[in-house]
Tab-separated table of C-alpha atoms in Angstrom:
chain	number	residue	atom	x	y	z
A	32	UNK	CA	0.000	0.000	0.000
A	33	UNK	CA	1.351	3.442	-0.935
A	34	UNK	CA	1.721	5.841	1.979
A	35	UNK	CA	0.165	9.321	1.737
A	36	UNK	CA	3.658	10.831	2.076
A	37	UNK	CA	5.062	8.932	-0.948
A	38	UNK	CA	1.967	9.772	-2.952
A	39	UNK	CA	2.382	13.423	-2.075
A	40	UNK	CA	6.011	13.415	-3.191
A	41	UNK	CA	5.043	11.880	-6.532
A	42	UNK	CA	2.279	14.463	-6.983
A	43	UNK	CA	4.695	17.308	-6.227
A	44	UNK	CA	7.262	15.960	-8.700
A	45	UNK	CA	4.588	15.627	-11.379
A	46	UNK	CA	3.478	19.226	-10.854
A	47	UNK	CA	7.096	20.411	-11.011
A	48	UNK	CA	7.657	18.568	-14.293
A	49	UNK	CA	4.472	20.020	-15.757
A	50	UNK	CA	5.467	23.525	-14.711
A	51	UNK	CA	8.955	23.224	-16.187
A	52	UNK	CA	7.484	21.897	-19.438
A	53	UNK	CA	4.827	24.584	-19.604
A	54	UNK	CA	7.188	27.413	-18.695
A	55	UNK	CA	10.836	26.575	-19.542
A	56	UNK	CA	11.947	30.094	-18.591
A	57	UNK	CA	10.996	29.369	-14.976
A	58	UNK	CA	13.261	26.322	-14.896
A	59	UNK	CA	16.076	28.194	-16.588
A	60	UNK	CA	15.800	31.130	-14.196
A	61	UNK	CA	16.161	28.742	-11.273
A	62	UNK	CA	19.142	27.048	-12.896
A	63	UNK	CA	20.652	30.443	-13.633
A	64	UNK	CA	20.357	31.463	-9.991
A	65	UNK	CA	22.082	28.282	-8.880
A	66	UNK	CA	24.922	28.713	-11.363
A	67	UNK	CA	25.324	32.412	-10.606
A	68	UNK	CA	25.454	31.737	-6.865
A	69	UNK	CA	28.729	29.865	-7.393
A	70	UNK	CA	30.416	32.995	-8.752
A	71	UNK	CA	32.516	34.572	-5.975
A	72	UNK	CA	31.109	37.753	-4.481
A	73	UNK	CA	34.165	39.734	-5.567
A	74	UNK	CA	33.236	39.129	-9.217
A	75	UNK	CA	29.458	39.550	-9.121
A	76	UNK	CA	29.401	43.317	-9.380
A	77	UNK	CA	31.369	43.463	-12.631
A	78	UNK	CA	29.677	40.421	-14.182
A	79	UNK	CA	26.081	41.355	-13.410
A	80	UNK	CA	25.204	42.100	-17.027
A	81	UNK	CA	26.752	38.838	-18.215
A	82	UNK	CA	24.704	36.846	-15.701
A	83	UNK	CA	21.538	38.716	-16.680
A	84	UNK	CA	22.064	37.922	-20.367
A	85	UNK	CA	19.645	35.271	-21.730
A	86	UNK	CA	22.607	33.187	-22.901
A	87	UNK	CA	23.592	32.593	-19.266
A	88	UNK	CA	20.131	31.237	-18.470
A	89	UNK	CA	20.320	28.936	-21.474
A	90	UNK	CA	23.767	27.786	-20.374
A	91	UNK	CA	22.606	27.086	-16.822
A	92	UNK	CA	19.691	24.965	-17.999
A	93	UNK	CA	21.959	23.069	-20.379
A	94	UNK	CA	24.498	22.332	-17.636
A	95	UNK	CA	21.924	20.998	-15.201
A	96	UNK	CA	20.548	18.736	-17.892
A	97	UNK	CA	24.011	17.496	-18.821
A	98	UNK	CA	25.062	16.788	-15.239
A	99	UNK	CA	21.917	14.695	-14.804
A	100	UNK	CA	22.777	12.701	-17.923
A	101	UNK	CA	26.571	12.420	-18.226
A	102	UNK	CA	29.768	13.194	-16.331
A	103	UNK	CA	30.792	16.836	-16.660
A	104	UNK	CA	34.167	18.318	-15.713
A	105	UNK	CA	35.181	20.043	-13.595
A	106	UNK	CA	33.038	19.254	-10.565
A	107	UNK	CA	30.384	21.880	-9.854
A	108	UNK	CA	32.359	23.373	-6.983
A	109	UNK	CA	35.396	23.931	-9.232
A	110	UNK	CA	33.727	25.522	-12.257
A	111	UNK	CA	34.580	29.032	-11.019
A	112	UNK	CA	37.823	28.060	-9.272
A	113	UNK	CA	39.847	30.564	-11.310
A	114	UNK	CA	37.584	33.329	-10.009
A	115	UNK	CA	37.835	32.093	-6.421
A	116	UNK	CA	41.638	32.046	-6.455
A	117	UNK	CA	42.078	35.272	-8.436
A	118	UNK	CA	39.806	38.148	-7.354
A	119	UNK	CA	39.498	41.050	-9.821
A	120	UNK	CA	41.612	43.479	-7.807
A	121	UNK	CA	44.510	40.992	-7.681
A	122	UNK	CA	44.787	40.322	-11.427
A	123	UNK	CA	48.159	40.971	-13.014
A	124	UNK	CA	47.930	38.604	-15.982
A	125	UNK	CA	45.439	36.511	-17.926
A	126	UNK	CA	46.259	33.183	-19.567
A	127	UNK	CA	43.468	32.253	-21.946
A	128	UNK	CA	42.734	28.596	-22.695
A	129	UNK	CA	40.025	26.805	-24.669
A	130	UNK	CA	38.109	24.345	-22.469
A	131	UNK	CA	38.881	22.023	-19.542
A	132	UNK	CA	40.728	18.731	-19.804
A	133	UNK	CA	38.173	15.995	-20.310
A	134	UNK	CA	39.668	12.959	-18.543
A	135	UNK	CA	39.064	11.949	-14.889
A	136	UNK	CA	41.071	13.795	-12.253
A	137	UNK	CA	42.456	16.471	-14.562
A	138	UNK	CA	40.171	19.515	-14.633
A	139	UNK	CA	40.446	21.824	-11.645
A	140	UNK	CA	38.854	24.966	-13.012
A	141	UNK	CA	42.170	26.538	-14.065
A	142	UNK	CA	43.194	26.788	-17.714
A	143	UNK	CA	45.983	24.337	-18.653
A	144	UNK	CA	46.423	23.175	-15.042
A	145	UNK	CA	46.012	19.780	-13.394
A	146	UNK	CA	46.547	18.941	-9.716
A	147	UNK	CA	49.973	17.852	-8.592
A	148	UNK	CA	50.040	14.064	-8.585
A	149	UNK	CA	48.135	13.857	-11.876
A	150	UNK	CA	50.213	13.265	-15.001
A	151	UNK	CA	50.701	16.569	-16.805
A	152	UNK	CA	49.058	16.602	-20.262
A	153	UNK	CA	51.304	17.431	-23.252
A	154	UNK	CA	50.247	21.093	-23.495
A	155	UNK	CA	51.021	21.676	-19.828
A	156	UNK	CA	54.389	19.934	-20.146
A	157	UNK	CA	55.285	22.262	-22.999
A	158	UNK	CA	54.299	25.311	-20.957
A	159	UNK	CA	56.525	24.140	-18.107
A	160	UNK	CA	59.453	23.758	-20.517
A	161	UNK	CA	59.276	27.481	-21.254
A	162	UNK	CA	59.492	28.658	-17.655
A	163	UNK	CA	62.644	30.580	-16.740
A	164	UNK	CA	63.039	28.433	-13.598
A	165	UNK	CA	62.583	24.650	-13.513
A	166	UNK	CA	59.276	23.965	-11.702
A	167	UNK	CA	58.964	21.765	-8.635
A	168	UNK	CA	55.298	20.915	-9.304
A	169	UNK	CA	52.998	21.274	-12.272
A	170	UNK	CA	49.769	22.581	-10.798
A	171	UNK	CA	49.388	26.210	-11.865
A	172	UNK	CA	47.449	27.088	-8.715
A	173	UNK	CA	50.380	29.158	-7.340
A	174	UNK	CA	50.055	31.434	-10.373
A	175	UNK	CA	46.350	31.892	-9.717
A	176	UNK	CA	47.053	32.888	-6.123
A	177	UNK	CA	49.583	35.471	-7.373
A	178	UNK	CA	47.133	37.198	-9.678
A	179	UNK	CA	47.297	35.169	-12.888
A	180	UNK	CA	43.743	34.522	-14.070
A	181	UNK	CA	43.784	31.086	-15.727
A	182	UNK	CA	40.661	31.495	-17.819
A	183	UNK	CA	39.203	28.980	-20.237
A	184	UNK	CA	36.853	30.379	-22.883
A	185	UNK	CA	34.538	27.457	-22.046
A	186	UNK	CA	34.418	26.424	-18.386
A	187	UNK	CA	32.947	22.901	-18.631
A	188	UNK	CA	33.210	19.800	-20.798
A	189	UNK	CA	31.668	16.353	-21.045
A	190	UNK	CA	33.951	13.495	-20.040
A	191	UNK	CA	35.876	12.178	-23.025
A	192	UNK	CA	34.517	14.772	-25.473
A	193	UNK	CA	36.832	17.734	-25.981
A	194	UNK	CA	34.997	20.871	-27.035
A	195	UNK	CA	31.574	19.398	-26.270
A	196	UNK	CA	30.356	22.509	-24.412
A	197	UNK	CA	31.435	25.064	-26.976
A	198	UNK	CA	28.719	27.395	-28.219
A	199	UNK	CA	26.434	26.466	-25.314
A	200	UNK	CA	26.618	29.876	-23.639
A	201	UNK	CA	30.021	30.095	-21.979
A	202	UNK	CA	31.643	32.285	-24.632
A	203	UNK	CA	29.500	35.410	-24.029
A	204	UNK	CA	30.199	35.073	-20.309
A	205	UNK	CA	33.973	34.667	-20.601
A	206	UNK	CA	34.136	37.407	-23.238
A	207	UNK	CA	32.553	39.671	-20.627
A	208	UNK	CA	35.212	38.568	-18.139
A	209	UNK	CA	37.991	39.540	-20.557
A	210	UNK	CA	36.387	42.918	-21.193
A	211	UNK	CA	35.951	43.551	-17.472
A	212	UNK	CA	39.601	42.761	-16.787
A	213	UNK	CA	40.717	44.897	-19.735
A	214	UNK	CA	38.844	47.850	-18.216
A	215	UNK	CA	41.426	47.959	-15.424
A	216	UNK	CA	43.500	51.157	-15.359
A	217	UNK	CA	46.536	49.059	-14.433
A	218	UNK	CA	48.630	47.344	-17.130
A	219	UNK	CA	47.582	43.691	-17.383
A	220	UNK	CA	49.485	40.954	-19.220
A	221	UNK	CA	47.371	38.920	-21.647
A	222	UNK	CA	48.997	35.703	-22.891
A	223	UNK	CA	47.064	34.571	-25.962
A	224	UNK	CA	48.272	31.142	-27.029
A	225	UNK	CA	46.713	29.620	-30.122
A	226	UNK	CA	44.303	30.776	-32.802
A	227	UNK	CA	41.206	30.695	-30.581
A	228	UNK	CA	42.878	32.796	-27.899
A	229	UNK	CA	44.286	35.291	-30.400
A	230	UNK	CA	40.785	35.766	-31.806
A	231	UNK	CA	39.856	37.382	-28.467
A	232	UNK	CA	42.336	40.230	-28.858
A	233	UNK	CA	39.639	42.634	-30.032
A	234	UNK	CA	38.109	42.418	-26.544
A	235	UNK	CA	41.239	43.940	-24.990
A	236	UNK	CA	40.982	47.692	-25.386
A	237	UNK	CA	43.524	50.285	-24.406
A	238	UNK	CA	47.219	50.557	-25.213
A	239	UNK	CA	48.268	50.193	-21.580
A	240	UNK	CA	47.993	46.402	-21.580
A	241	UNK	CA	50.711	43.932	-22.557
A	242	UNK	CA	49.369	41.476	-25.122
A	243	UNK	CA	51.636	38.601	-26.131
A	244	UNK	CA	50.545	36.202	-28.854
A	245	UNK	CA	52.015	32.790	-29.626
A	246	UNK	CA	51.010	29.421	-30.990
A	247	UNK	CA	49.185	26.894	-28.851
A	248	UNK	CA	51.432	24.807	-26.554
A	249	UNK	CA	50.068	21.531	-27.940
A	250	UNK	CA	52.618	19.149	-29.514
A	251	UNK	CA	51.232	20.030	-32.957
A	252	UNK	CA	52.416	23.638	-32.787
A	253	UNK	CA	54.947	23.720	-29.940
A	254	UNK	CA	58.177	23.548	-31.944
A	255	UNK	CA	57.193	26.069	-34.599
A	256	UNK	CA	54.987	28.589	-32.849
A	257	UNK	CA	55.264	28.275	-29.064
A	258	UNK	CA	58.821	27.370	-28.113
A	259	UNK	CA	60.675	30.559	-27.301
A	260	UNK	CA	57.522	32.670	-27.652
A	261	UNK	CA	55.458	31.859	-24.536
A	262	UNK	CA	56.129	35.349	-23.220
A	263	UNK	CA	57.016	34.889	-19.565
A	264	UNK	CA	60.266	36.868	-19.729
A	265	UNK	CA	58.930	39.396	-22.255
A	266	UNK	CA	55.890	40.087	-20.079
A	267	UNK	CA	58.042	40.831	-17.061
A	268	UNK	CA	60.358	43.057	-19.097
A	269	UNK	CA	57.355	45.096	-20.239
A	270	UNK	CA	55.927	45.299	-16.728
A	271	UNK	CA	59.209	46.536	-15.295
A	272	UNK	CA	59.501	49.108	-18.097
A	273	UNK	CA	56.123	50.474	-16.946
A	274	UNK	CA	57.234	50.667	-13.340
A	275	UNK	CA	55.395	47.499	-12.294
A	276	UNK	CA	56.923	44.586	-10.350
A	277	UNK	CA	57.556	41.389	-12.338
A	278	UNK	CA	55.297	38.356	-12.014
A	279	UNK	CA	56.661	35.371	-10.128
A	280	UNK	CA	56.232	32.501	-12.606
A	281	UNK	CA	57.854	29.884	-10.364
A	282	UNK	CA	55.978	26.703	-9.412
């Protein structure tokens, strides 16, 4: 015999499904609120318009549906990790990536980075080769804590499917992030590695910023377009020439 409590739960769930089907915007607004609540308070003021954009609501609904269906990286609590570790007023540089690594244990919400103890993917290994000082670890979290915003253009991905969350709503949001950072009166270093990253240059206004372009650090372009051009030393030279302290790129 079915208890009244179980019956009531089923009735409530049925009503909720009917409401979400009849009024998708209500479901998306709720999903949007949940996704937006994960953005650190320090960022909310400058990203208010991006969160209010309809594309963010569409993105939020898509993500909730995907997480109910497949494995999505990074974990929900790490999606905005770059923003947690690098508040707006601490930013000295931006490294722009594409989307998160898509294998278990890799994605930690920081472009190009994996946790120490996880095998470094080829692109990360090539980045480490270009550092002026041999690194002790390969997680890029120390950079994030020193003001290097490790920003992917797309902040989530389905397990095993690189690029699967492109054009789902992240790009308008991260474009707004780039524009907000570029509005800083202080000189900011922008490291644009690869064609996709270089295509974002138009979002960086003002001659005060230091924009360094190079090929992507993947094995396909490392030898020809990235090796010797990553920009770590050049960025610091430009910062010092503008009276700014150099960035500590050590790991």
